Amino acid sequence: MQKKWKRFTVYLGLLALFSIAGCSSDDAKEVKEVDASEQKVEGELAEQRVIAGTVVIAEILEELDIDAIAIPETEKELASRFDGLPTIGNAMQPDMEIVKSLDATDFLSVSTLEYDLKDGFEQLNIPASFLNFQSVSSMLNEIEMLGERYDRSEQATTLVTNLEKDMEAVETVAAGKEGPRVLILLGIPGSYLVATENSYAGDLVKRAGGINVMEGQEPEYLSSNTEYLHDSNPDIILRLSHGMPAEVVEMFNEEFQTNDVWKHFDAVKNDKVYDLEEELFGTTASLQVPTALGQLMEIFYR
């Protein structure tokens, strides 16, 4: 096994103070204390100025009934609660001048962007949280934590429970089948990497009963070595894109047509090569997990 693997370096709130006026009656005092407590919670929520740093986070905020003051640029249609909000530019390179001007109490992004964004937020003294969406389980944990942070625990529990039920149904079906050996390629403009079971896509493949040919590898992504990949003998090849999907698909097509090594893959010979939608199979987990798993089930067992 060649050793030319490399790591892929992709890698709360203001409290309002209220005074409580005393009463001569103990009962009246108790009622006023309860009212003050309610006012405190409402005040805390009203003071939250949250920026959704990615589309997935915006979608989760919608499910948790949490407002935002800004969102990233996207062609995807988001919930009406975000209509008319300012945009911060690209999620991977937000416009820091706009972000700073919004006086946010928290900028929510994902851990895969922390390396590139953290220093900029610290230099401008902008509160930022980087949520771990690198697997389905870590996303569910982050949803529950957001529920606690923003007093939306009930909504968070409901969301997590529904997602878990949908996933359990898929995994139950997959458990009774013999899963295929799967090679996952992540394409970026001009290059591509191999996704291990520690990546989000790898997590999905495992939940759908597939066996990742890179099983046991620690990094999320590895550099490609076609000769070694051929020896791994995948039954199915999944091709994912990260940014500019049309260009990435074209790149993959050219690679598979011009590099003779690919012609010797059984997956290629048997026409078992699939290009997956970036919206469902991104580099981080999303609320579309059940749909993504359903698509993998169709590919693996039809």
XYZ file of C-alpha atoms in Angstrom:
302
model
C 0.000 0.000 0.000
C 1.494 3.242 -1.002
C 2.074 5.858 1.660
C 1.413 9.024 -0.263
C -1.752 9.821 1.616
C -2.175 13.376 2.774
C -4.637 15.050 5.065
C -7.192 17.216 3.335
C -6.986 20.562 5.058
C -10.380 21.581 4.563
C -9.727 21.045 8.003
C -24.408 33.080 23.712
C -26.063 35.800 24.825
C -26.560 39.148 26.409
C -28.422 38.945 29.730
C -31.099 41.613 30.476
C -31.544 42.681 34.114
C -35.014 43.381 35.444
C -35.925 44.598 38.958
C -38.898 43.018 40.695
C -41.152 45.293 42.671
C -42.135 43.916 46.093
C -45.715 43.242 47.168
C -47.382 43.067 50.548
C -48.992 39.731 49.685
C -46.873 36.573 49.330
C -49.185 35.355 46.554
C -48.826 38.610 44.656
C -45.066 38.467 45.120
C -44.980 34.943 43.681
C -47.021 35.965 40.644
C -44.748 38.939 39.978
C -41.642 36.781 40.268
C -42.998 34.381 37.669
C -43.865 37.260 35.347
C -40.366 38.684 35.744
C -38.850 35.322 34.921
C -40.892 35.138 31.726
C -39.835 38.657 30.820
C -36.192 37.667 31.355
C -36.405 34.740 28.963
C -38.201 36.834 26.352
C -35.608 39.574 26.801
C -32.731 37.158 26.290
C -34.240 35.790 23.101
C -34.990 39.256 21.800
C -31.341 40.224 22.271
C -29.997 37.336 20.208
C -28.621 38.527 16.872
C -27.680 35.360 15.041
C -26.084 35.143 11.617
C -26.572 31.897 9.717
C -23.174 31.300 8.175
C -24.261 28.431 5.921
C -27.457 27.323 4.183
C -27.678 24.168 6.312
C -27.536 26.246 9.492
C -30.269 28.543 8.151
C -32.450 25.492 7.507
C -31.843 24.211 11.031
C -32.687 27.631 12.526
C -35.976 27.508 10.624
C -36.804 24.085 12.080
C -35.969 25.362 15.576
C -38.060 28.548 15.077
C -35.042 30.825 15.524
C -34.735 34.094 13.602
C -31.522 35.267 11.976
C -30.279 38.733 11.051
C -28.362 37.631 7.952
C -27.802 34.631 5.702
C -25.214 33.541 3.113
C -25.716 34.075 -0.594
C -27.500 31.096 -2.120
C -29.606 30.148 -5.108
C -31.571 27.780 -2.896
C -34.980 28.982 -1.736
C -35.003 29.380 2.040
C -37.924 29.762 4.460
C -39.944 32.997 4.335
C -38.595 34.062 7.742
C -35.346 34.889 5.966
C -36.927 37.005 3.218
C -35.349 40.441 2.892
C -32.405 39.712 5.164
C -28.954 41.039 4.223
C -26.516 38.511 2.840
C -22.925 38.047 3.987
C -21.551 36.751 0.717
C -20.193 33.267 0.144
C -20.325 30.929 3.155
C -16.690 29.971 2.638
C -15.536 33.601 2.361
C -18.048 35.865 4.128
C -17.744 39.630 3.718
C -16.291 40.530 7.103
C -17.183 44.231 6.776
C -20.848 43.307 6.423
C -20.636 40.785 9.248
C -18.971 43.332 11.556
C -21.587 45.998 10.761
C -24.445 43.699 11.805
C -23.307 43.575 15.459
C -24.132 39.884 15.811
C -24.169 38.056 19.135
C -23.176 34.864 17.327
C -22.049 33.874 13.862
C -22.840 30.220 13.266
C -20.702 28.343 10.781
C -19.325 24.810 10.454
C -16.115 23.270 11.762
C -14.814 22.470 8.272
C -14.493 26.239 7.708
C -12.994 27.033 11.124
C -9.373 26.854 9.961
C -9.992 29.454 7.249
C -12.352 31.771 9.158
C -11.476 31.696 12.859
C -8.571 34.164 12.792
C -10.607 36.779 10.937
C -13.426 36.619 13.478
C -11.006 36.821 16.394
C -9.199 39.832 14.925
C -12.495 41.704 14.508
C -13.788 40.489 17.893
C -16.864 38.896 16.328
C -18.391 36.017 18.345
C -18.381 32.898 16.187
C -19.294 29.271 16.756
C -18.159 26.492 14.451
C -20.541 23.548 14.572
C -19.411 20.001 13.883
C -21.470 18.633 10.990
C -18.836 16.185 9.797
C -21.081 13.199 10.532
C -24.788 12.633 11.056
C -24.378 11.950 14.789
C -22.328 15.102 15.375
C -24.951 17.189 13.527
C -27.709 15.765 15.737
C -25.655 16.629 18.832
C -25.163 20.191 17.594
C -28.917 20.571 16.946
C -29.629 19.595 20.553
C -27.000 22.069 21.785
C -28.550 24.852 19.688
C -31.918 23.984 21.239
C -30.470 24.423 24.707
C -28.625 27.631 23.825
C -31.631 29.362 22.290
C -34.373 27.924 24.516
C -35.674 25.700 21.763
C -35.064 22.295 23.338
C -38.530 20.991 22.505
C -38.147 21.850 18.831
C -34.639 20.388 18.758
C -35.771 17.120 20.335
C -38.598 16.793 17.823
C -36.267 17.437 14.879
C -33.639 14.982 16.084
C -36.225 12.306 16.880
C -37.800 12.545 13.431
C -34.429 12.328 11.690
C -33.416 9.332 13.793
C -36.662 7.498 12.964
C -36.157 8.022 9.254
C -32.550 6.846 9.430
C -33.424 3.817 11.545
C -35.933 2.690 8.923
C -33.246 2.784 6.231
C -30.604 1.117 8.363
C -33.009 -1.683 9.300
C -33.569 -2.514 5.645
C -29.840 -2.274 4.855
C -28.972 -4.606 7.739
C -30.677 -7.477 5.947
C -28.728 -7.046 2.726
C -25.201 -7.634 1.522
C -23.736 -4.204 0.939
C -21.515 -3.343 -2.019
C -17.896 -2.259 -1.826
C -17.901 1.477 -2.538
C -15.298 3.974 -3.677
C -16.209 7.625 -3.000
C -14.473 10.345 -4.979
C -14.816 13.997 -3.997
C -14.167 16.307 -6.906
C -13.084 19.909 -6.609
C -12.321 22.054 -9.638
C -9.062 20.722 -11.055
C -8.592 17.771 -8.720
C -10.270 15.032 -6.723
C -9.820 13.187 -3.432
C -10.940 9.893 -1.943
C -13.497 10.048 0.897
C -13.027 7.657 3.818
C -15.694 6.417 6.221
C -14.828 9.362 8.498
C -16.263 11.837 5.987
C -19.957 12.741 5.848
C -20.417 10.864 2.580
C -18.571 7.909 4.097
C -20.927 8.017 7.080
C -23.936 7.902 4.750
C -22.517 4.980 2.794
C -21.925 3.023 5.991
C -25.466 3.723 7.265
C -26.856 2.481 3.943
C -24.946 -0.770 4.337
C -22.091 -0.037 1.948
C -18.486 -1.001 2.632
C -16.014 1.811 2.021
C -12.920 0.496 0.252
C -10.953 3.002 2.348
C -12.238 1.401 5.552
C -9.883 1.928 8.485
C -8.252 5.098 7.146
C -8.244 7.967 9.674
C -8.372 11.199 7.660
C -11.657 12.258 6.089
C -10.097 12.536 2.662
C -7.035 11.095 0.990
C -5.124 11.927 -2.141
C -5.885 9.666 -5.064
C -3.749 6.783 -6.286
C -5.548 5.053 -9.142
C -3.453 1.875 -9.094
C -4.139 1.295 -5.402
C -7.807 2.177 -5.885
C -8.077 -0.401 -8.659
C -6.677 -3.061 -6.340
C -9.368 -2.152 -3.782
C -11.894 -3.518 -6.306
C -15.013 -1.359 -5.668
C -18.378 -2.605 -6.901
C -19.660 0.970 -7.122
C -17.990 4.337 -7.621
C -19.727 7.437 -6.246
C -18.557 10.807 -7.566
C -19.311 13.911 -5.508
C -18.624 17.556 -6.281
C -17.621 20.378 -3.987
C -18.310 23.655 -5.734
C -19.007 24.162 -9.439
C -20.691 20.736 -9.920
C -21.002 20.981 -13.722
C -17.280 21.667 -14.058
C -16.426 18.852 -11.659
C -18.563 16.318 -13.541
C -16.843 17.344 -16.772
C -13.469 16.915 -15.061
C -14.440 13.441 -13.847
C -15.651 12.430 -17.303
C -12.390 13.495 -18.883
C -10.362 11.677 -16.223
C -12.317 8.447 -16.683
C -12.025 8.642 -20.469
C -8.341 9.562 -20.755
C -6.811 7.639 -17.843
C -6.655 4.019 -19.009
C -6.519 2.715 -15.439
C -10.213 3.440 -14.915
C -11.189 1.189 -17.832
C -10.038 -1.800 -15.802
C -12.328 -1.081 -12.832
C -15.244 -3.523 -12.596
C -17.463 -0.622 -11.468
C -16.676 1.164 -14.736
C -17.098 -1.962 -16.853
C -20.469 -2.676 -15.224
C -21.664 0.929 -15.551
C -21.796 1.364 -11.785
C -20.438 4.932 -11.638
C -22.814 7.550 -10.202
C -22.610 11.347 -9.951
C -24.400 12.498 -6.799
C -26.072 15.861 -6.154
C -24.044 18.272 -4.062
C -27.199 19.430 -2.237
C -27.686 15.935 -0.824
C -24.069 14.828 -0.596
C -22.018 17.815 0.515
C -18.911 17.866 2.666
C -21.017 18.447 5.803
C -24.209 16.851 7.093
C -27.596 18.400 6.382
C -31.285 17.883 7.099
C -31.531 15.992 3.806
C -29.967 12.910 5.408
C -33.078 10.691 4.938
C -33.346 11.627 1.253
C -29.643 11.022 0.690
C -29.855 7.616 2.360
C -32.880 6.726 0.253
C -30.936 7.540 -2.896
C -28.013 5.386 -1.793
C -30.384 2.489 -1.080
C -31.660 2.680 -4.656
C -28.111 2.666 -6.027
C -26.847 -0.131 -3.806
C -29.704 -2.620 -4.000
C -31.679 -2.110 -7.195
